[in-house]
Amino acid sequence: MDPPAAKRSRGCPAGPEERDAGAGAVRCRGRPEALLDLSAKRVAESWAFEQVEERFSRVPEPVQKRIVFWSFPRSEREICMYSSLGYQPPEGEHDARVPFTRGLHLLQSGAVDRVLQVGFHLSGSVREPGSPGEPERLYHVSISFDRCKITSVSCGCDNRDLFYCAHVVALSLHRIRHAHQVELRLPISETLSQMNRDQLQKFVQYLISAHHTEVLPTAQRLADEILLLGSEINLVHGAPDPTAGAGIEDANCWHLDEEQIQEQVKQLLSNGGYYGASQQLRSMFCKVREMLRMRDSNGARMLILMTEQFLQDPRLALWRQQGAGMTDKCRQLWDELGALWVCVILSPHCKPEERTSWLQLLSKWDKLDVCPLEEGNYSFDGPSLQPTAAFIPGPEEEVEVMAMAAGSRHTVFGRALQAGSLHWSDDHLQRILASDSYSPNLTGNGGSDKPSFDPQGRPLWLGEPFPTTCARVDTLRAHGYPRQALRLASAIVNTLRLQQRHQLQIYKQQKKELLQKGSTGITNMEGWVGHPLDPIGCLCRALLEACRLEEETLAIYPDSGPEKRKVAYQHVPVPGSPGESYLAMALEVALLGLGQQRALPDGLYAQDKVVRSEEQLLALLEEVELDERLVQVLRKQAGQLLEGGPFSGFGEVLFRESVPMHTCARYLFTALLPHDPDLAYRLALRAMRLPVLETAFPAGEPPSNPLDSIMSNRFPRWFILGHLETRQCELASAMLTAAKGDPKWLHAVLGSIQQNIHSPALLFKLAQDACKTATPASAPPDTTLLGIALELGLQVMRMTLNTMTWRRREMVRWLVSCATEIGPQALMSIMQNWYSLFTPVEAATIVAVTGTTQATLLRLQLDAARREELWACARTLALQCAMKDPQNCALPALTLCEKNQAAFEAAYQIVLDAAAGGLGHAHLFTVARYMEHRGLPLRAYKLATLALAQLSIAFNQDSHPAVNDVLWACSLSHSLGRHELSAIVPLIIRSIHCAPMLSDILRRWTLSAPGLGPLGARRAAKPLGADRAPLCQLLDAAVAAYITTSHSRLTHISPRHYSDFIEFLGKARETFLLAPDGHLQFAQFLENLKQTYKGKKKLMLLVRERFG
């Protein structure tokens, strides 16, 4: 910029208007603002100072000063925006670490000093207290500004962050709040133009002297160039002035550190697995929206920088190579990025060249291989909003629509690219946005092919897909046009209502045919809830925002209290629609979207997003306190949803794979219950359906793997089925709890549960919840609800009878306790019908035992006759179980029947019969030991002999599991007497072929006389000899076993087992010596071994050394 002509200096004392200027420029009471200031404000906002100098040949110094004065930003809101992550810092962030808060504290503590404004440059010093034990630090801050925007900042703290540091904030706020205290000078070129040659030389020399270490080389270089006549510096007229503001061609935007934005986004993406990183990236998206709302061009600039870093994320290529989907957190960030670009492209005030450049960038990004695709097979050219509903498609049309939706590649930028073809120039749209009172009287809409107003004269907006239309509303809000957004939102709601009425009319015409078919085609292949553009959420938030009780302009410095204020809403009238309110509209729109019958989208993330979007919408609605007006809206919408046919998820017939309505129904049920219980129950019972399961399993037929999600392997497309089943269960639980004390609705809910819930685990949870609700600690139990809990429990037992799971024992015990709460009749009923509910083991070991414990009997408070009746029922159950499964139930049956002789005898006979039928020796030994413990040794002996008859222990089975049982049986027979001992010897010889075991039994029997045990009454004179009957047979068997075993072991013996074999022969000799001629027999045995195995010289040498 050329330096201005020399001007004569003229004093300009600061008047009152200058002392009170800035963001807090307050005019004196009753005194109008000076025309000079009014003009200077407008010029300072929109004209570069160079343009002022070119336009006017001479600008008086007072005018220059006022323009320079008013060129600094006047609002603290922008300073706050560029020095904190959000306009309202989120909970936990509003502390001393936020630069804006720190800067404010520094200002309030008087830390700002030596502030000087030279032209369009502000400088000053900021003192910051050091940490304990550290000295105070002084930072030099400089700020350049132009047209009420800060264009560059510099601070000695070397801040490396996205936003202005606290020292820049402190200096800026000082200039805004205390503008009259700031020394103001014109641009330095103006001052230099007033100096003569000697003054200029002195000025330069003093400047070099003061900063010779920093500027001396530069000063010498410039001097050399100026003295060189043909140098470039001499060819340029004038000289630069950093204090003279920006040039005409310079971009006018706030300072934004692009390098830091790129670096921080890159770093946050590399930490994408952490929750904090995702939160910070979302805060940056919020910052973009805030800039858009302030109509700051840096919003799009910042979004471009973020998008470039997102596309450079190395994980994108890795996920693509591996064929794996990106993480949910990352996918959500990409969704927000795509939605933000739609808002940017749809900007109602951007220049055409800006939009063209953005679209070129998006087109380039869209073609990249790593660019993520949009999930959920949502159409890009969906059906437009029409005053009449489309036909109800059949299965063939559905397949065709789905194929068309999945036919092309749609990236996350596809919708933003599509938005490039939209415009705001439609005359009808402009009239809607321009006025609250737009009506048919103000337009001659006679030749249009689509209506512009509804029958009540309210404007409609037709011809665009609903998500696209709602994206316009979101764009208007994002770019700071809240009133226009509300007007368009109202027109959309009017259109939806008209469409809903026409849909109901069409359904009434086709109702009979659809009910006869029992099924319907889907009318909305893509739902509005969970859609990438979130149309219902956009519309609701726009309407609710107008109804918040908070001030429209939020406080710049909200209270630092950590508690979060509860959002409150009020009815705000809709202009031109008497009786209407934006709050009622928001509720109506949300219910329209949530109640829409729509197909579940493809892909895990898309399905999860449907659920998440539903929950977010309902969370918004739950913040709204329902008054009579809103209850009327609820009633009306609930009735229309029930009568909505194929257009409603609550209609009488459903598409098989439509999104269930459980979550929405639970909200409606809870909200309507105090006001219209009948409607609440009808709606919730209708919503209990889960069509995809109803077609998978006929009524009453259990699934193959009931405790898992039964669709996980048969219907892999339904990734979120487990979550949907849980929501279905929560709805049923809410109805059961609410219906307590009302038998009519309790039985209706029970019928719905039995028909619609197919997961035993969830049915069991419902049964437990119902039982808990029915038995409060401080009130009598609800018998009807208890009966329903028991009925659900019985259904679970029947469903899982043939599917053994780890929870069965818990379920059986709970069922017995529930029956106990009801009374003895219920308990006896499950005992009598145990075949269809329990396995024999469960019935005998849990049901019968738990049902007759002392605690149960005390709980039932029965008289003697009723108690005996219960005992008899349990004994009958135990005997039946023992007959059906004697192996596992015989002992529990005997234990339960101990106090009744006839029952005990019957149980004992069942054991005997089972022994003949193949009851294993292990179980027989167990029962035999029980009999001995009960003091019935003869019966124990009988069972032991039956067990021995089934047993076979080979020669090498020294550690057989039945060894201890055999030794116990031998001890029992020895204690009973010689007769029993003689009877068991042949069984021992026949069953046991293990030589050490036979010799052990033989020694035990020779230690004492038979019949000397604790139960033995008959006594022998002296111990039995091994060489006399009946033990002589056992001795012969033991000797023969040793001989056979020795030959068997020697056949395949290895040298490492020689020592073991010598020990074995030593034990054999001890057994041989029990016979009168044992020495001779053993010697003959050894000689036979030496002759037979003389080839094993080393072994035979060891035998000779040990035995001779």
Short mmCIF file of C-alpha atoms in Angstrom, two decimals, residues 1-2 42-59 67 120 146-147 244-250 252:
data_model
loop_
_atom_site.label_atom_id
_atom_site.label_comp_id
_atom_site.label_asym_id
_atom_site.label_seq_id
_atom_site.Cartn_x
_atom_site.Cartn_y
_atom_site.Cartn_z
CA MET A 1 0.00 0.00 0.00
CA ASP A 2 1.37 3.41 -0.91
CA ARG A 42 -20.14 0.93 9.47
CA VAL A 43 -16.94 1.69 7.60
CA ALA A 44 -14.81 -0.18 10.15
CA GLU A 45 -16.99 -3.30 9.76
CA SER A 46 -16.98 -3.56 5.99
CA TRP A 47 -14.20 -1.49 4.40
CA ALA A 48 -10.49 -2.19 4.39
CA PHE A 49 -8.57 0.93 5.39
CA GLU A 50 -6.79 0.89 2.03
CA GLN A 51 -10.20 1.19 0.37
CA VAL A 52 -10.99 4.24 2.51
CA GLU A 53 -7.72 5.89 1.52
CA GLU A 54 -8.28 5.17 -2.18
CA ARG A 55 -11.88 6.39 -2.08
CA PHE A 56 -11.09 9.72 -0.42
CA SER A 57 -8.07 11.83 -1.30
CA ARG A 58 -7.71 13.09 2.25
CA VAL A 59 -9.19 11.57 5.38
CA ILE A 67 -12.33 4.17 12.05
CA PHE A 120 -4.68 -1.83 13.43
CA ASP A 146 -9.11 -5.63 10.53
CA ARG A 147 -12.82 -5.03 9.99
CA ALA A 244 -2.22 0.09 8.52
CA GLY A 245 -4.68 -2.80 8.30
CA ALA A 246 -5.36 -5.25 5.49
CA GLY A 247 -5.45 -4.47 1.79
CA ILE A 248 -8.53 -4.56 -0.42
CA GLU A 249 -7.60 -7.93 -1.87
CA ASP A 250 -6.76 -9.54 1.47
CA ASN A 252 -11.11 -10.83 5.84
#
